[in-house]
mmCIF file of C-alpha atoms in Angstrom:
data_model
loop_
_atom_site.group_PDB
_atom_site.id
_atom_site.type_symbol
_atom_site.label_atom_id
_atom_site.label_comp_id
_atom_site.label_asym_id
_atom_site.label_seq_id
_atom_site.Cartn_x
_atom_site.Cartn_y
_atom_site.Cartn_z
ATOM 1 C CA MET W 1 -2.506 15.971 1.669
ATOM 2 C CA ILE W 2 -2.097 12.809 -0.345
ATOM 3 C CA GLY W 3 -2.675 14.724 -3.570
ATOM 4 C CA PRO W 4 0.990 15.505 -4.407
ATOM 5 C CA PHE W 5 1.741 11.780 -4.459
ATOM 6 C CA ARG W 6 -1.201 10.676 -6.564
ATOM 7 C CA LYS W 7 -0.442 9.223 -9.958
ATOM 8 C CA SER W 8 -2.859 9.828 -12.737
ATOM 9 C CA ALA W 9 -4.379 6.542 -13.820
ATOM 10 C CA PRO W 10 -3.900 5.771 -17.492
ATOM 11 C CA LYS W 11 -7.093 5.710 -19.472
ATOM 12 C CA GLY W 12 -7.433 2.213 -20.893
ATOM 13 C CA ALA W 13 -9.980 0.840 -23.229
ATOM 14 C CA GLY W 14 -13.307 -0.230 -21.861
ATOM 15 C CA LEU W 15 -14.551 -3.486 -20.450
ATOM 16 C CA ALA W 16 -15.620 -4.817 -23.861
ATOM 17 C CA ASP W 17 -12.194 -4.119 -25.397
ATOM 18 C CA ASP W 18 -10.396 -5.916 -22.554
ATOM 19 C CA GLU W 19 -12.752 -8.859 -22.810
ATOM 20 C CA ALA W 20 -12.313 -8.995 -26.597
ATOM 21 C CA LEU W 21 -8.524 -9.056 -26.166
ATOM 22 C CA LEU W 22 -8.754 -11.767 -23.521
ATOM 23 C CA ALA W 23 -11.061 -13.862 -25.705
ATOM 24 C CA ALA W 24 -8.676 -13.421 -28.636
ATOM 25 C CA TYR W 25 -5.785 -14.529 -26.437
ATOM 26 C CA ALA W 26 -7.741 -17.602 -25.308
ATOM 27 C CA ALA W 27 -8.351 -18.419 -28.977
ATOM 28 C CA GLY W 28 -4.616 -18.332 -29.703
ATOM 29 C CA ASP W 29 -4.129 -14.709 -30.775
ATOM 30 C CA ALA W 30 -1.112 -12.802 -29.429
ATOM 31 C CA ALA W 31 -3.346 -10.179 -27.782
ATOM 32 C CA ALA W 32 -1.601 -10.699 -24.447
ATOM 33 C CA ARG W 33 0.823 -7.886 -25.154
ATOM 34 C CA ALA W 34 -1.907 -5.223 -25.407
ATOM 35 C CA LEU W 35 -3.578 -6.365 -22.185
ATOM 36 C CA THR W 36 -0.225 -6.552 -20.429
ATOM 37 C CA GLU W 37 0.761 -3.046 -21.558
ATOM 38 C CA ARG W 38 -2.602 -1.715 -20.427
ATOM 39 C CA HIS W 39 -2.807 -3.324 -16.974
ATOM 40 C CA LEU W 40 0.672 -4.319 -15.797
ATOM 41 C CA PRO W 41 1.865 -0.778 -14.859
ATOM 42 C CA ARG W 42 -1.126 -0.226 -12.551
ATOM 43 C CA VAL W 43 -0.862 -3.689 -10.987
ATOM 44 C CA LEU W 44 2.863 -3.108 -10.448
ATOM 45 C CA ALA W 45 2.251 0.330 -8.878
ATOM 46 C CA LEU W 46 -0.348 -1.098 -6.493
ATOM 47 C CA SER W 47 2.000 -3.928 -5.522
ATOM 48 C CA MET W 48 4.898 -1.510 -4.957
ATOM 49 C CA ARG W 49 2.782 0.613 -2.620
ATOM 50 C CA MET W 50 1.513 -2.429 -0.752
ATOM 51 C CA LEU W 51 4.850 -4.218 -0.393
ATOM 52 C CA GLY W 52 7.508 -1.500 -0.511
ATOM 53 C CA SER W 53 9.802 -3.794 -2.509
ATOM 54 C CA ARG W 54 10.199 -3.539 -6.265
ATOM 55 C CA ALA W 55 11.406 -7.133 -6.617
ATOM 56 C CA GLU W 56 8.416 -8.501 -4.700
ATOM 57 C CA ALA W 57 6.044 -6.166 -6.542
ATOM 58 C CA GLU W 58 7.347 -7.414 -9.895
ATOM 59 C CA ASP W 59 6.826 -11.018 -8.766
ATOM 60 C CA VAL W 60 3.253 -10.257 -7.677
ATOM 61 C CA ALA W 61 2.424 -8.355 -10.872
ATOM 62 C CA GLN W 62 3.816 -11.167 -13.012
ATOM 63 C CA GLU W 63 1.878 -13.782 -11.034
ATOM 64 C CA ALA W 64 -1.363 -11.777 -11.352
ATOM 65 C CA MET W 65 -0.936 -11.564 -15.136
ATOM 66 C CA LEU W 66 -0.102 -15.274 -15.361
ATOM 67 C CA ARG W 67 -3.284 -16.101 -13.472
ATOM 68 C CA LEU W 68 -5.245 -13.983 -15.949
ATOM 69 C CA TRP W 69 -3.756 -15.915 -18.882
ATOM 70 C CA ARG W 70 -4.551 -19.232 -17.183
ATOM 71 C CA ILE W 71 -8.228 -18.372 -16.697
ATOM 72 C CA ALA W 72 -8.637 -16.712 -20.120
ATOM 73 C CA PRO W 73 -10.417 -19.708 -21.696
ATOM 74 C CA ARG W 74 -12.940 -19.757 -18.804
ATOM 75 C CA TRP W 75 -13.474 -15.979 -18.498
ATOM 76 C CA GLU W 76 -17.166 -15.107 -18.198
ATOM 77 C CA ALA W 77 -17.811 -11.948 -20.237
ATOM 78 C CA GLY W 78 -19.597 -9.207 -18.316
ATOM 79 C CA ARG W 79 -19.124 -10.802 -14.902
ATOM 80 C CA ALA W 80 -16.204 -8.606 -13.759
ATOM 81 C CA GLN W 81 -13.889 -5.996 -15.203
ATOM 82 C CA ILE W 82 -10.474 -7.400 -16.009
ATOM 83 C CA GLY W 83 -8.734 -4.482 -14.269
ATOM 84 C CA THR W 84 -10.779 -4.986 -11.104
ATOM 85 C CA TRP W 85 -10.093 -8.720 -11.190
ATOM 86 C CA LEU W 86 -6.341 -8.087 -11.544
ATOM 87 C CA TYR W 87 -6.374 -5.604 -8.633
ATOM 88 C CA ARG W 88 -8.127 -8.173 -6.451
ATOM 89 C CA VAL W 89 -5.637 -10.913 -7.349
ATOM 90 C CA ALA W 90 -2.641 -8.608 -6.829
ATOM 91 C CA SER W 91 -4.048 -7.304 -3.520
ATOM 92 C CA ASN W 92 -4.554 -10.846 -2.270
ATOM 93 C CA LEU W 93 -1.038 -11.876 -3.345
ATOM 94 C CA CYS W 94 0.400 -8.818 -1.566
ATOM 95 C CA THR W 95 -1.583 -9.587 1.581
ATOM 96 C CA ASP W 96 -0.299 -13.164 1.528
ATOM 97 C CA ARG W 97 3.290 -11.946 1.258
ATOM 98 C CA LEU W 98 2.812 -9.397 4.048
ATOM 99 C CA ARG W 99 1.365 -12.056 6.335
ATOM 100 C CA ARG W 100 4.304 -14.364 5.655
ATOM 101 C CA ARG W 101 6.858 -11.727 6.533
ATOM 102 C CA ARG W 102 5.134 -10.247 9.618
ATOM 103 C CA GLY W 103 7.653 -9.210 12.196
ATOM 104 C CA VAL W 104 10.317 -8.526 9.549
ATOM 105 C CA ALA W 105 11.291 -4.904 8.960
ATOM 106 C CA LEU W 106 9.842 -3.602 5.708
ATOM 107 C CA ASP W 107 12.216 -2.138 3.112
ATOM 108 C CA GLU W 108 12.056 1.570 2.487
ATOM 109 C CA VAL W 109 11.644 2.244 -1.229
ATOM 110 C CA ALA W 110 11.856 5.642 -2.868
ATOM 111 C CA GLU W 111 9.352 6.477 -5.590
ATOM 112 C CA PRO W 112 11.017 7.094 -8.968
ATOM 113 C CA VAL W 113 11.112 10.776 -9.868
ATOM 114 C CA ASP W 114 11.014 12.246 -13.386
ATOM 115 C CA GLU W 115 13.506 15.049 -12.918
ATOM 116 C CA SER W 116 13.426 16.194 -16.536
ATOM 117 C CA GLN W 117 10.445 18.501 -15.912
ATOM 118 C CA MET W 118 11.500 20.091 -12.613
ATOM 119 C CA SER W 119 14.328 21.949 -10.931
ATOM 120 C CA VAL W 120 16.812 20.107 -8.754
ATOM 121 C CA GLU W 121 15.227 21.577 -5.615
ATOM 122 C CA ALA W 122 11.730 20.610 -6.725
ATOM 123 C CA ALA W 123 12.953 17.118 -7.645
ATOM 124 C CA LEU W 124 14.521 16.685 -4.200
ATOM 125 C CA HIS W 125 11.307 17.850 -2.507
ATOM 126 C CA GLN W 126 9.259 15.475 -4.662
ATOM 127 C CA GLU W 127 11.604 12.575 -3.852
ATOM 128 C CA ALA W 128 11.529 13.378 -0.123
ATOM 129 C CA ARG W 129 7.708 13.555 -0.161
ATOM 130 C CA ALA W 130 7.475 10.233 -2.023
ATOM 131 C CA GLU W 131 9.879 8.553 0.415
ATOM 132 C CA ALA W 132 8.027 9.968 3.421
ATOM 133 C CA LEU W 133 4.689 8.799 2.031
ATOM 134 C CA GLN W 134 6.021 5.321 1.264
ATOM 135 C CA GLU W 135 7.470 5.014 4.780
ATOM 136 C CA ALA W 136 4.186 6.187 6.311
ATOM 137 C CA LEU W 137 2.144 3.846 4.087
ATOM 138 C CA LEU W 138 4.245 0.883 5.161
ATOM 139 C CA ARG W 139 3.418 1.629 8.811
ATOM 140 C CA LEU W 140 -0.344 1.465 8.191
ATOM 141 C CA PRO W 141 -2.228 -1.761 8.892
ATOM 142 C CA GLU W 142 -2.476 -3.860 5.709
ATOM 143 C CA ARG W 143 -6.171 -3.244 4.974
ATOM 144 C CA GLN W 144 -5.906 0.514 5.569
ATOM 145 C CA ARG W 145 -2.840 0.658 3.319
ATOM 146 C CA GLN W 146 -4.641 -1.268 0.591
ATOM 147 C CA ALA W 147 -7.720 0.990 0.752
ATOM 148 C CA VAL W 148 -5.665 4.214 0.812
ATOM 149 C CA VAL W 149 -3.481 3.126 -2.111
ATOM 150 C CA LEU W 150 -6.472 2.081 -4.219
ATOM 151 C CA ARG W 151 -8.461 5.242 -3.423
ATOM 152 C CA HIS W 152 -5.959 8.071 -3.162
ATOM 153 C CA ILE W 153 -3.068 6.871 -5.297
ATOM 154 C CA GLU W 154 -4.701 4.663 -7.922
ATOM 155 C CA GLY W 155 -7.806 6.883 -7.991
ATOM 156 C CA LEU W 156 -10.432 4.126 -7.857
ATOM 157 C CA GLY W 157 -13.953 4.741 -6.577
ATOM 158 C CA ASN W 158 -15.236 3.253 -3.332
ATOM 159 C CA PRO W 159 -17.592 0.746 -5.027
ATOM 160 C CA GLU W 160 -14.745 -0.607 -7.167
ATOM 161 C CA ILE W 161 -12.460 -0.825 -4.124
ATOM 162 C CA ALA W 162 -15.208 -2.651 -2.229
ATOM 163 C CA GLY W 163 -15.296 -5.215 -5.026
ATOM 164 C CA ILE W 164 -11.523 -5.616 -5.019
ATOM 165 C CA MET W 165 -11.264 -5.946 -1.250
ATOM 166 C CA GLU W 166 -14.508 -7.932 -0.975
ATOM 167 C CA ILE W 167 -15.942 -5.640 1.706
ATOM 168 C CA SER W 168 -18.803 -3.128 1.878
ATOM 169 C CA THR W 169 -18.527 0.419 0.546
ATOM 170 C CA GLU W 170 -18.977 1.668 4.120
ATOM 171 C CA ALA W 171 -16.002 -0.436 5.232
ATOM 172 C CA VAL W 172 -13.930 1.090 2.416
ATOM 173 C CA GLU W 173 -14.908 4.585 3.552
ATOM 174 C CA SER W 174 -13.953 3.736 7.128
ATOM 175 C CA LEU W 175 -10.601 2.210 6.145
ATOM 176 C CA THR W 176 -9.638 5.097 3.865
ATOM 177 C CA ALA W 177 -10.680 7.714 6.438
ATOM 178 C CA ARG W 178 -8.685 6.017 9.222
ATOM 179 C CA GLY W 179 -5.717 5.472 6.910
ATOM 180 C CA LYS W 180 -5.722 9.070 5.713
ATOM 181 C CA ARG W 181 -5.880 10.353 9.318
ATOM 182 C CA ALA W 182 -2.990 8.067 10.276
ATOM 183 C CA LEU W 183 -0.919 9.302 7.316
ATOM 184 C CA GLN W 184 -1.651 12.923 8.196
ATOM 185 C CA ALA W 185 -0.593 12.315 11.807
ATOM 186 C CA GLU W 186 2.535 10.484 10.669
ATOM 187 C CA LEU W 187 3.569 13.222 8.229
ATOM 188 C CA ALA W 188 2.472 16.230 10.362
ATOM 189 C CA PRO W 189 5.843 16.711 12.112
ATOM 190 C CA ARG W 190 7.554 16.879 8.701
ATOM 191 C CA ARG W 191 5.065 19.155 6.879
ATOM 192 C CA GLU W 192 7.398 22.145 6.635
ATOM 193 C CA GLU W 193 10.465 20.052 5.788
ATOM 194 C CA LEU W 194 8.557 18.268 3.001
ATOM 195 C CA GLY W 195 6.987 21.456 1.659
ATOM 196 C CA LEU W 196 3.446 20.325 2.429
ATOM 197 C CA ASP W 197 2.354 23.655 3.985
ATOM 198 C CA GLY W 198 0.901 25.656 1.223
#
């Protein structure tokens, strides 16, 4: 059921290429732009799904990238993937923000829709599905939301998610299963309206 909302993850260069760019940046090269272009969109998308606020997501994504630049001179090659490290930092920053604003109503944010490739009716259905998913995601407990976003929207594997969330693979499986069931239950009354039957 989550499939229609999943974004395809851009294929970036490998671990060695990221580390080479980071090392070049630490040595004074302007390689930051390539790393930023490669990782910022995914960090921003994760933050948007976690927080439901574009402004807050942009702040988190920017802070995560700044932290990467600060640790560049001390980066230990081969210890962690840069993308995984950025996801962990962004996830932790999002969790901190969510904890600070507990009890405050979360903003409802519509997912941007590329209407150039679809009919008006299809675009409206896609927008309604994205809004419904975002609303349902924001009602999940933080850890379930984080696991579901990383697994079903960002397309990461359970071992990578376990590393990001600093939990076991079994805990990831449990969180994603419970989160997916909760989303299905939340969206079930609107299946026909959202065009999810079929």
